[in-house]
Coordinates of C-alpha atoms and ligand atoms in Angstrom, one line a residue:
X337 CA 26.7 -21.6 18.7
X338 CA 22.7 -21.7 20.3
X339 CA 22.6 -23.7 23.3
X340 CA 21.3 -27.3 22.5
X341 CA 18.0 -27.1 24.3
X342 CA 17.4 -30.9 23.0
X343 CA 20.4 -31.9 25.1
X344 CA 18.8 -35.4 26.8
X345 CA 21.2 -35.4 29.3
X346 CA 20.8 -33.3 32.6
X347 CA 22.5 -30.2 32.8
X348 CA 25.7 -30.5 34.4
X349 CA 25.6 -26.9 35.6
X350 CA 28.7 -26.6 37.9
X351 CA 30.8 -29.0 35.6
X352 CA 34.4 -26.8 34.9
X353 CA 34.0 -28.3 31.2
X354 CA 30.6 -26.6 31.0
X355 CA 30.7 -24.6 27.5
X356 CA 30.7 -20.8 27.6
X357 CA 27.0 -20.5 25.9
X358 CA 25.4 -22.7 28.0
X359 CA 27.2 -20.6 31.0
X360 CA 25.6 -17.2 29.5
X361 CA 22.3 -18.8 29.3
X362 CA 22.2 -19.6 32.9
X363 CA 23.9 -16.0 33.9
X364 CA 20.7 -14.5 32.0
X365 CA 17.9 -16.9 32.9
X366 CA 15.6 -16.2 35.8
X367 CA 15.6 -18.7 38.9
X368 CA 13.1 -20.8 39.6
X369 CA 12.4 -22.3 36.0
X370 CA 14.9 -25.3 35.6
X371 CA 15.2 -25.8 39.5
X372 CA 12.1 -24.6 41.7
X373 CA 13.2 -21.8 43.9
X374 CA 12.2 -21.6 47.8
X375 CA 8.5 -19.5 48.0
X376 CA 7.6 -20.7 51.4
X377 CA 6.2 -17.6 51.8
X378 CA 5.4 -15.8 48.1
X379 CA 4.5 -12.2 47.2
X380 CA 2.7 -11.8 43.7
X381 CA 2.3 -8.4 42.4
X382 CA 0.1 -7.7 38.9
X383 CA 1.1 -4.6 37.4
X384 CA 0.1 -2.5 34.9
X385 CA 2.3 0.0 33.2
X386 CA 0.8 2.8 30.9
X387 CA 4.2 4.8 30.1
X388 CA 6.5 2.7 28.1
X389 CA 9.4 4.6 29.3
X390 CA 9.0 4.6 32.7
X391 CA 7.8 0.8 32.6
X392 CA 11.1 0.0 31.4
X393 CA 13.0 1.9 33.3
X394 CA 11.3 0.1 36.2
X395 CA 11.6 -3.5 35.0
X396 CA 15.6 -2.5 34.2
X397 CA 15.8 -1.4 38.2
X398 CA 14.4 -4.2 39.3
X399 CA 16.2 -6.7 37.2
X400 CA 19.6 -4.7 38.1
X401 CA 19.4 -3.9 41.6
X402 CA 17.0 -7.1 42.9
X403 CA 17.1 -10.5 40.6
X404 CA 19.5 -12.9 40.3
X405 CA 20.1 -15.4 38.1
X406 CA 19.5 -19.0 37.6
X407 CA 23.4 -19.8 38.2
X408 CA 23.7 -17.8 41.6
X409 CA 20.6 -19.3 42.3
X410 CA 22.3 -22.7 41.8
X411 CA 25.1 -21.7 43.5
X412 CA 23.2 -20.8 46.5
X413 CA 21.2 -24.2 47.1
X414 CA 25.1 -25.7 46.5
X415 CA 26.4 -23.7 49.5
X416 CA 23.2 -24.0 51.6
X417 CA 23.2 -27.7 51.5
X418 CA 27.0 -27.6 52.8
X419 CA 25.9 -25.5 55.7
X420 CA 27.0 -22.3 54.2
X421 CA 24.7 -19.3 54.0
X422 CA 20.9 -19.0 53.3
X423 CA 20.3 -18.2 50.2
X424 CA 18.9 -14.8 48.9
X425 CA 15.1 -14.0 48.4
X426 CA 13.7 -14.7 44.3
X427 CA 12.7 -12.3 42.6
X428 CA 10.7 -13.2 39.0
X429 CA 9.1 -11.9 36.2
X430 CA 7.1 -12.1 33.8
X431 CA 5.5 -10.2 31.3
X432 CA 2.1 -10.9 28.9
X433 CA 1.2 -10.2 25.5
X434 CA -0.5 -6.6 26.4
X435 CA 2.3 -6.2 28.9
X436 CA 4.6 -6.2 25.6
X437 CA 2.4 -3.7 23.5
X438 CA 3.1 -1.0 26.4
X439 CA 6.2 -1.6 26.6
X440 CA 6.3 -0.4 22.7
X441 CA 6.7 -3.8 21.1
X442 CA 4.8 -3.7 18.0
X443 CA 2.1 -6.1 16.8
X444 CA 4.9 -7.9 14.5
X445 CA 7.2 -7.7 17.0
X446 CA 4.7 -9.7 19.3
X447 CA 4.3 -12.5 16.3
X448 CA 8.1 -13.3 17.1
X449 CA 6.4 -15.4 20.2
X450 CA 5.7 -18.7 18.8
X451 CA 2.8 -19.4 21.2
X452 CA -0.4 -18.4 19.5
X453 CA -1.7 -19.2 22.9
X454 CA 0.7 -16.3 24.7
X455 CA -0.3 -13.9 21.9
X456 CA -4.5 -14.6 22.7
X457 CA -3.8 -14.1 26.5
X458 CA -5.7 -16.4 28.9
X459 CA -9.4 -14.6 28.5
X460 CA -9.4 -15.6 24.9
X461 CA -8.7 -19.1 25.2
X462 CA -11.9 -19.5 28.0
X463 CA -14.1 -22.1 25.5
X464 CA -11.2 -23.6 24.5
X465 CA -9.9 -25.1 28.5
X466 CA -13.7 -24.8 29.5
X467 CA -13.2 -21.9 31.5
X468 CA -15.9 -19.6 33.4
X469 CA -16.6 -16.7 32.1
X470 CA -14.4 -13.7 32.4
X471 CA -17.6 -11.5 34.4
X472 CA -16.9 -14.2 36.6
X473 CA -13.6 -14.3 37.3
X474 CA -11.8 -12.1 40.3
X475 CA -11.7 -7.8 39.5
X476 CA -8.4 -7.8 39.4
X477 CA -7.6 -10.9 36.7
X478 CA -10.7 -9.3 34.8
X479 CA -8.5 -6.1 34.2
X480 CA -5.4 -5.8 31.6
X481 CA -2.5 -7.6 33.5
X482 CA 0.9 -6.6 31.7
X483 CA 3.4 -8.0 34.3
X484 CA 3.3 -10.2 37.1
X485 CA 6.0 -10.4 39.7
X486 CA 6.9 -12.7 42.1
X487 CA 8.5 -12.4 45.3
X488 CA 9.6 -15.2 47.3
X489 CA 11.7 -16.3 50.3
X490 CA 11.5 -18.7 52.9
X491 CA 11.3 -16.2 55.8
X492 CA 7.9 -14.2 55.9
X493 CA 9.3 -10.8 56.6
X494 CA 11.6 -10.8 54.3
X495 CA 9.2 -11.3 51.6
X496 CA 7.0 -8.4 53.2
X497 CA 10.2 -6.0 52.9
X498 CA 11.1 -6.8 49.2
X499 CA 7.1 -6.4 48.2
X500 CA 7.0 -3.0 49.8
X501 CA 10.4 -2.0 48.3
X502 CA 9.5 -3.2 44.5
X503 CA 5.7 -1.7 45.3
X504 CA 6.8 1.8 46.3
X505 CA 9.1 2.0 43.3
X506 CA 6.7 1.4 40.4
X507 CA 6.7 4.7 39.0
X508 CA 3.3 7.0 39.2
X509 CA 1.8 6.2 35.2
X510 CA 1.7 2.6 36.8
X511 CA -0.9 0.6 38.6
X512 CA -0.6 -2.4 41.0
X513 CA -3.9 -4.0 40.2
X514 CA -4.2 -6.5 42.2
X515 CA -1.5 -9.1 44.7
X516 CA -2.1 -12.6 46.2
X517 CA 0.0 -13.9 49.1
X518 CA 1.0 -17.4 48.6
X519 CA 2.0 -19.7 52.1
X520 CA 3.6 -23.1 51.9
X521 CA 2.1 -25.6 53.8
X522 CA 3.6 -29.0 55.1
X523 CA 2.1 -32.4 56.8
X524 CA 4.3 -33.7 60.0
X525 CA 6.1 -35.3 57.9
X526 CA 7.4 -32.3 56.4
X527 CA 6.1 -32.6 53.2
X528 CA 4.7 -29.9 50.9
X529 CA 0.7 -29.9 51.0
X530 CA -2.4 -28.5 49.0
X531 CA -5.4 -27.6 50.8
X532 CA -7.1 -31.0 49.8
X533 CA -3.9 -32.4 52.4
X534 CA -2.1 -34.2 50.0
X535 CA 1.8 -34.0 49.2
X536 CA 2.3 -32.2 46.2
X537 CA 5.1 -31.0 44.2
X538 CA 6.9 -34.5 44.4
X539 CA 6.7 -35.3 40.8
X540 CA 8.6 -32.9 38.4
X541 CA 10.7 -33.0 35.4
X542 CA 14.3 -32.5 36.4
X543 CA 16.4 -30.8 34.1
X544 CA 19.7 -30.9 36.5
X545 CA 21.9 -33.7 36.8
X546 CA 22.2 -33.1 40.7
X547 CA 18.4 -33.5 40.9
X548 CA 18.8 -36.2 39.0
X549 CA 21.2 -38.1 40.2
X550 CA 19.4 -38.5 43.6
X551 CA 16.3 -39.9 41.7
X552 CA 15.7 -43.5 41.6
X553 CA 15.4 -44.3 38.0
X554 CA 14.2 -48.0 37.8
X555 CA 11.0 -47.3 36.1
X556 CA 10.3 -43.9 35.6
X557 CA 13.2 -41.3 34.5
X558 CA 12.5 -38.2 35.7
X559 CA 15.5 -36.3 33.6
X560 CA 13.6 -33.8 30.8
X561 CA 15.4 -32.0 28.1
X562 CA 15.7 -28.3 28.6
X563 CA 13.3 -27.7 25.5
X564 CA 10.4 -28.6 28.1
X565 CA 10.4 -25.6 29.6
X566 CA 13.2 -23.1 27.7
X567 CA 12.5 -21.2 24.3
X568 CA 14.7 -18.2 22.7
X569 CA 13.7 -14.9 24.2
X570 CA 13.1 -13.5 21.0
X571 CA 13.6 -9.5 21.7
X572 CA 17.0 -10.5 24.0
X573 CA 20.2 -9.1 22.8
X574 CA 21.6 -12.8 21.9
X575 CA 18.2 -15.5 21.4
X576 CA 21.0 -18.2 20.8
X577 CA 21.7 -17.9 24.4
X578 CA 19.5 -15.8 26.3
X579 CA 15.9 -18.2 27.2
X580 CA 12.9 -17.4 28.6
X581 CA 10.1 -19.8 29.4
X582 CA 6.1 -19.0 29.1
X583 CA 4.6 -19.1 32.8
X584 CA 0.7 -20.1 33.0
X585 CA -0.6 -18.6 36.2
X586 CA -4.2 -19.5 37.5
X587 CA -5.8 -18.9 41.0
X588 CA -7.5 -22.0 41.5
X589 CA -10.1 -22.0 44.6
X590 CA -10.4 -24.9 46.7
X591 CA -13.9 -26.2 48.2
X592 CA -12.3 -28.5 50.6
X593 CA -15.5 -29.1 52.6
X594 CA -16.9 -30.7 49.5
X595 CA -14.0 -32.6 48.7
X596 CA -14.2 -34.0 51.8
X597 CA -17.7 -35.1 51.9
X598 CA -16.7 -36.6 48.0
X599 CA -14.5 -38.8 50.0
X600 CA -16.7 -39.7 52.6
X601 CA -19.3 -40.3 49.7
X602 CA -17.2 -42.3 47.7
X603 CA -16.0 -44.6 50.7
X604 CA -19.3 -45.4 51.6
X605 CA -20.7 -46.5 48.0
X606 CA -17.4 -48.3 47.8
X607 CA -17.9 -50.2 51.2
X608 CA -14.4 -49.4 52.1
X609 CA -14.0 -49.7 55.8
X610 CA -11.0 -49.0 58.5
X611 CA -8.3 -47.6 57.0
X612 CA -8.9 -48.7 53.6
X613 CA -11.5 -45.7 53.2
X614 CA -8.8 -43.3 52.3
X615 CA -8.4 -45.2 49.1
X616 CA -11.3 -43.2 48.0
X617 CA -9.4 -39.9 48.0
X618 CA -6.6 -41.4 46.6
X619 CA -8.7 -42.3 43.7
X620 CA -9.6 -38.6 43.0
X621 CA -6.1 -37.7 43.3
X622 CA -3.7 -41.2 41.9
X623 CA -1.5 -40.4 45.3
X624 CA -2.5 -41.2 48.9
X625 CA -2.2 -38.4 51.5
X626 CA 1.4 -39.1 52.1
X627 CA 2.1 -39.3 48.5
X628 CA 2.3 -43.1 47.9
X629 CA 1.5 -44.1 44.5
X630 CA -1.6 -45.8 44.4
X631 CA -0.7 -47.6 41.5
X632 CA 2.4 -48.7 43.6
X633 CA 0.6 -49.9 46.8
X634 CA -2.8 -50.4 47.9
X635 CA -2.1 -48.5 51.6
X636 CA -0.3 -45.1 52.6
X637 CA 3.2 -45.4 53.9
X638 CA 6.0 -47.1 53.7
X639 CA 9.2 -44.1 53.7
X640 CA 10.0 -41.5 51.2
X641 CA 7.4 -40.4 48.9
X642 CA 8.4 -42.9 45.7
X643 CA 8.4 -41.6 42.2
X644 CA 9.8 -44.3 40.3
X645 CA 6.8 -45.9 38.5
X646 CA 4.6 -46.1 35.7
X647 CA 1.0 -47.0 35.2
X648 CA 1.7 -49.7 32.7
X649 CA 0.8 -52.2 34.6
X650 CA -1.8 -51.7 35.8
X651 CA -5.5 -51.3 33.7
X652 CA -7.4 -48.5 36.3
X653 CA -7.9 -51.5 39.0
X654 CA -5.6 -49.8 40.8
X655 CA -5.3 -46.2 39.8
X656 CA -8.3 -44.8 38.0
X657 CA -7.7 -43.7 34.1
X658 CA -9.2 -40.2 35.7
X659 CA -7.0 -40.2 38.9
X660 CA -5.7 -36.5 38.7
X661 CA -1.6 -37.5 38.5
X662 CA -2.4 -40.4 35.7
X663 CA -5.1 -37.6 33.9
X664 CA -1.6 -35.1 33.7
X665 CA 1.1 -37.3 33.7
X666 CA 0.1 -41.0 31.9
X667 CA 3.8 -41.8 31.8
X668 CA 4.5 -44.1 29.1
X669 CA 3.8 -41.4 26.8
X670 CA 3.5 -37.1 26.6
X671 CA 6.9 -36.7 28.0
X672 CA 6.8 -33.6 26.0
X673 CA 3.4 -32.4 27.8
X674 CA 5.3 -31.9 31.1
X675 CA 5.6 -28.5 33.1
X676 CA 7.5 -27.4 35.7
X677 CA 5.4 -26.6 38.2
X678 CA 5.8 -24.0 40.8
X679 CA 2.4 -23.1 42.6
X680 CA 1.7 -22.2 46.0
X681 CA -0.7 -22.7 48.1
X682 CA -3.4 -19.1 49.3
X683 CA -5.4 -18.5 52.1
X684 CA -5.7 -19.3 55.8
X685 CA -7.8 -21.7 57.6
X686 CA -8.5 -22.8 61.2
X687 CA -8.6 -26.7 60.8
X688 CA -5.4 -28.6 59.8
X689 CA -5.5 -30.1 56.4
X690 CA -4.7 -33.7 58.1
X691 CA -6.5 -33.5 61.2
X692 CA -9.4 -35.3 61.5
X693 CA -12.2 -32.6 61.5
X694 CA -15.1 -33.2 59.9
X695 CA -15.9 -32.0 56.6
X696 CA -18.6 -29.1 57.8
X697 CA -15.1 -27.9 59.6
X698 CA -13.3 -27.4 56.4
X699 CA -13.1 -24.2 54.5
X700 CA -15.7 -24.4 51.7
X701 CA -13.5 -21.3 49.4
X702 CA -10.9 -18.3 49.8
X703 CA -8.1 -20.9 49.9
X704 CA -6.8 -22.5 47.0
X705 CA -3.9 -22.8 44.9
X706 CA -2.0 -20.1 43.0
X707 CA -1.0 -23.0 40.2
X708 CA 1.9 -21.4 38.4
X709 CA 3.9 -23.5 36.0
X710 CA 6.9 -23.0 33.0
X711 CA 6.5 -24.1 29.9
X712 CA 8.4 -24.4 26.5
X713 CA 4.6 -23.7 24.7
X714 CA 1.5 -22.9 26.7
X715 CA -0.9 -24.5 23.6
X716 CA 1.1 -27.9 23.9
X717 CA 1.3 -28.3 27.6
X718 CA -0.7 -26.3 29.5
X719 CA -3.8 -25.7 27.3
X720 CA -3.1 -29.6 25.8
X721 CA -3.4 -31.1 29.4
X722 CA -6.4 -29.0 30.6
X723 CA -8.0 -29.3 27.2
X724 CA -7.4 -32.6 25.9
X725 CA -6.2 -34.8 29.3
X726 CA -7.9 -33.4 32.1
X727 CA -11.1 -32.5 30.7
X728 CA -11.8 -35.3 28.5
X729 CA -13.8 -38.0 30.0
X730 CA -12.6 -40.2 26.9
X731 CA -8.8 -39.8 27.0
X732 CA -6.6 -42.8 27.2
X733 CA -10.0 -45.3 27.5
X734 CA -13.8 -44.1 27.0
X735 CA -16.2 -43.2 29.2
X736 CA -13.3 -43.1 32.4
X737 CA -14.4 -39.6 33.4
X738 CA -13.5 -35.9 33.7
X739 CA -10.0 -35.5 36.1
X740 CA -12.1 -34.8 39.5
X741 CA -9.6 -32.8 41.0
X742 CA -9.1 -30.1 38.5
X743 CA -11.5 -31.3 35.5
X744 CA -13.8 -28.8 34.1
X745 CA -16.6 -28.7 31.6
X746 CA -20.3 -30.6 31.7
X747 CA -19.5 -33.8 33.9
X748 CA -22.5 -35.7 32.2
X749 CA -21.0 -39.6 31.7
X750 CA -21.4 -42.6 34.4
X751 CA -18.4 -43.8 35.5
X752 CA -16.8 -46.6 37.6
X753 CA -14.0 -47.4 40.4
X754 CA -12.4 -50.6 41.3
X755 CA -13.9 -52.1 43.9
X756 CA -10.7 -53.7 45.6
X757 CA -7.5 -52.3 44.7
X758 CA -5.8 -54.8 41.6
X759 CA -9.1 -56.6 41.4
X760 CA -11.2 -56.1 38.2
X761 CA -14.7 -55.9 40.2
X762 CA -15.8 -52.5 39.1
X763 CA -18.4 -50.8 41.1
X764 CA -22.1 -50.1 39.7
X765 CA -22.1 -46.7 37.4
X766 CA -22.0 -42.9 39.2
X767 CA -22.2 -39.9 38.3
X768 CA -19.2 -38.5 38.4
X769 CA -17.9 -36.4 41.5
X770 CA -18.8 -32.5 41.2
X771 CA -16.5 -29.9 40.6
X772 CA -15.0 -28.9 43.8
X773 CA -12.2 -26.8 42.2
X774 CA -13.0 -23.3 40.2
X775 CA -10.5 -21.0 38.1
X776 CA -10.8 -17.3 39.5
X777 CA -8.6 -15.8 37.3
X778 CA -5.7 -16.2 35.4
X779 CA -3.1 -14.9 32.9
X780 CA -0.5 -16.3 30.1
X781 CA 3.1 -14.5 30.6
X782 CA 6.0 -14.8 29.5
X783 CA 9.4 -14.6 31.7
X784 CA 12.5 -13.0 30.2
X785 CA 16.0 -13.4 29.8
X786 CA 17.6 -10.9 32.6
X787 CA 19.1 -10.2 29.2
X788 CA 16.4 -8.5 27.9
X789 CA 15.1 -7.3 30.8
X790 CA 19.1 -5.3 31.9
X791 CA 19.0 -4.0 27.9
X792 CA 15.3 -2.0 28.4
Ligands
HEM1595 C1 0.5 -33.5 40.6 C2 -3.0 -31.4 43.3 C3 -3.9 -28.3 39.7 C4 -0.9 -30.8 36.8 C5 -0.4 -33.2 41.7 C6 -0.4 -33.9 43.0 C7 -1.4 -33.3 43.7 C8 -2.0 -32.3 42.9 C9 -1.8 -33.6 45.1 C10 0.5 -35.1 43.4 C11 1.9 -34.6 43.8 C12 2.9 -34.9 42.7 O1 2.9 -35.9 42.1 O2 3.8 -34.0 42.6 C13 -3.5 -30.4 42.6 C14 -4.6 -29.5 43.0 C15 -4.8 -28.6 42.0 C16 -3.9 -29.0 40.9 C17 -5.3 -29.6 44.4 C18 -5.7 -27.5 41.9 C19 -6.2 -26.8 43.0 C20 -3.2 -28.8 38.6 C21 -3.3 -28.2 37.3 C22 -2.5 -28.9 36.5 C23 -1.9 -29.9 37.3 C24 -4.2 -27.0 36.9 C25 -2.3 -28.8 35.0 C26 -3.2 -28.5 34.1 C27 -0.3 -31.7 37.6 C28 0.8 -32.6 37.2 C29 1.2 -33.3 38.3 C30 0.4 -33.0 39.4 C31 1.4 -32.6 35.8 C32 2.4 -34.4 38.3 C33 1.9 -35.7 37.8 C34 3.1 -36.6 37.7 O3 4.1 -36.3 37.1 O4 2.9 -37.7 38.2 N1 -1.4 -32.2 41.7 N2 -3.2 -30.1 41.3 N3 -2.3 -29.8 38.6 N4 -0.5 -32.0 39.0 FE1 -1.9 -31.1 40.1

């Protein structure tokens, strides 16, 4: 019997009743898809093959003798949070439409991926998420990626030894094209940053019932069906019980000096004064530094960064139509449209991303974020929120503007902010904020069962 991937409630993984196919699917999936895996500190390799047999024989190595699976991973967190041992370093992969051909899939074989997306690769689809153009993108992401692998752990050195290890065993015909480091960051607090300084990573679909069950649920239920994010892996030994997911990886570049002066900007014109300015950022992003809803409260603070709420009430007088969480995440409906996302943040800088330099201080590029995120189809959640969400000034009420932290495409409409949080006072038209994030590169992939990978 196929696993029921349409299942609505969360996955009791460790339950003894737990049937025998669901247990093989977990023994063959990769870690970090249904439960996002510690990448403090994150190796990514992109690899290129050119001999199918010795491409295989390395991706069988490395899924033999260095990944583990989604259940030890499981079982790992389980024993780390009652103060047994740290868990082991994640090792993941995946592997793109070309990345297939070399490995000696044929062109029908390839058509057994439902994702017409996956099958294009990312450079093809550049018009259709308002991409720039591929001359423009980074050398490496320009060249014919067939494999990406990631290398994570929460100790740094670690991380370093593993990448040298699974570098110095790709076999000669191979090339590693290119490799980004990826480095957590955190506020006092403790909480996971991006280089803008606010908490990310908070809001997620949960697909366990231990992550779930620790979720307030009053408003917003944060449990997702496994079919968000799992599909067949069609060339595994047993589809019915060996998944994969698609994994959308872009290197997104920062410009945090000008998203700094766009806050400063947007205070001013919006009179906000004392520590009601940093309502203007919060605008841009639908969370306040700290992570508070701004749909929730009108000021930062106030304990654990809250999840539990919708936008229902409240008509953009409190959180913009555009603000970047409402753009991807409008809540009362496109359940379906959610990822699992597991970027990290790239590159160093000398300020603090919540210190109070000002904005000529802040890094204007080289740091970013290496978005990553698994999905059950690339064309109806990733490409649907960038295409039809995020870029589209129209979506959910006309004219509300482009998503300003990640929107791309002519930003050519006037658009409006409330004045005073809940109150319908609108300010005069603007022109909407520029474009302070850019795409450097990027590719569609698709991570197998261990399954498939074992069986090369
Ligand atoms: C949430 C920043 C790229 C989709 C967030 C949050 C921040 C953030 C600060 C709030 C934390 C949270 O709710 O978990 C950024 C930055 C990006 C970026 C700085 C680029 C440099 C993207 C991209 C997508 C995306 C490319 C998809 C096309 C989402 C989604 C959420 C989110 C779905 C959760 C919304 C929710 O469920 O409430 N992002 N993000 N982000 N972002 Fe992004």
């Amino acid at each position: 019997m196929a696993v029921d991937l349409n299942n609505a409630s969360p996955l009791a993984w460790d339950s003894a009743t737990l049937d025998a196919d669901t247990k093989a699917m977990l023994d063959n999936l990769q870690p970090n898809i249904l439960r996002a895996h510690v990448r403090e500190h994150l190796s990514v390799l992109f690899v290129r093959f050119n001999d199918v047999a010795e491409g295989k024989a390395f991706l069988r190595r490395l899924a033999t003798t260095r990944m583990k699976s989604a259940r030890k991973h499981l079982e790992e967190v389980r024993d780390f949070a009652a103060g047994r041992r740290r868990g082991t370093p994640y090792v993941g992969v995946g592997i793109s439409k070309a990345g297939y051909r070399d490995l000696g899939h044929s062109v029908e074989d390839v058509r057994k991926f439902g994702d017409k997306v996956f099958r294009d690769g990312m450079k093809r689809r550049v018009a259709e998420v308002a991409d720039p153009p591929v001359d423009q993108w980074e050398p490496t992401y320009q060249r014919e990626i067939h494999a990406v692998i990631l290398i994570g752990d929460a100790e740094q050195e670690t991380v370093t030894e593993l990448r040298d290890e699974i570098a110095g065993d790709l076999p000669e015909s191979a090339r590693l094209l290119g490799e980004e480091t990826g480095q957590g960051m955190r506020n006092p607090a403790g909480d996971g940053i991006e280089h803008f300084g606010y908490v990310d990573g908070r809001s997620q679909p949960l697909f366990l019932r231990d992550e779930v069950d620790k979720e307030p649920k009053e408003h917003w239920d944060p449990a997702f069906p496994l079919s968000n994010v799992l599909v067949p892996d069609p060339f595994s030994p047993d589809p019915d019980r060996h998944h994969g997911s698609y994994l959308v990886f872009r290197k997104l570049e920062q410009n945090v000096r000008a998203f700094k002066e766009i806050e400063q900007e947007l205070a001013d014109g919006l009179g906000l004064t004392g520590a009601d300015r940093d309502r203007a950022g919060a605008m841009l992003v639908g969370r306040f530094k700290d992570g508070t809803p701004l749909t929730s409260k009108r000021k930062a603070g106030g304990g654990p960064v809250g999840n539990d709420f919708t936008f229902d009430a409240d008509p953009g007088s409190k959180c913009p139509f555009s603000g970047h969480i409402r753009k991807t995440n409008p809540r009362s409906f496109g359940r379906e449209v959610l990822m699992a996302r597991r970027g990290q943040t790239y590159g160093e800088r000398a300020d603090q991303p919540w210190d109070d330099s000002p904005p000529e201080h802040r890094p204007s590029g080289e740091v970013g974020l290496l978005f990553m995120a698994f999905n059950s189809s690339l064309v109806r959640q990733f490409e649907f929120t960038q295409q039809s969400w995020v870029n589209n000034a129209d979506f959910e009420n006309p004219a509300t503007g482009h998503d300003p932290v990640i929107g791309q495409g002519e930003r050519d409409i006037k658009v409006t902010f409330p004045k005073v949080w809940g109150k319908p006072e609108m300010s005069l038209p603007q022109t909407q904020v520029g474009q302070t994030v850019t795409m450097k590169g990027g590719e569609y992939f698709f991570a197998p069962s261990l399954a498939y990978l074992r069986n090369l």
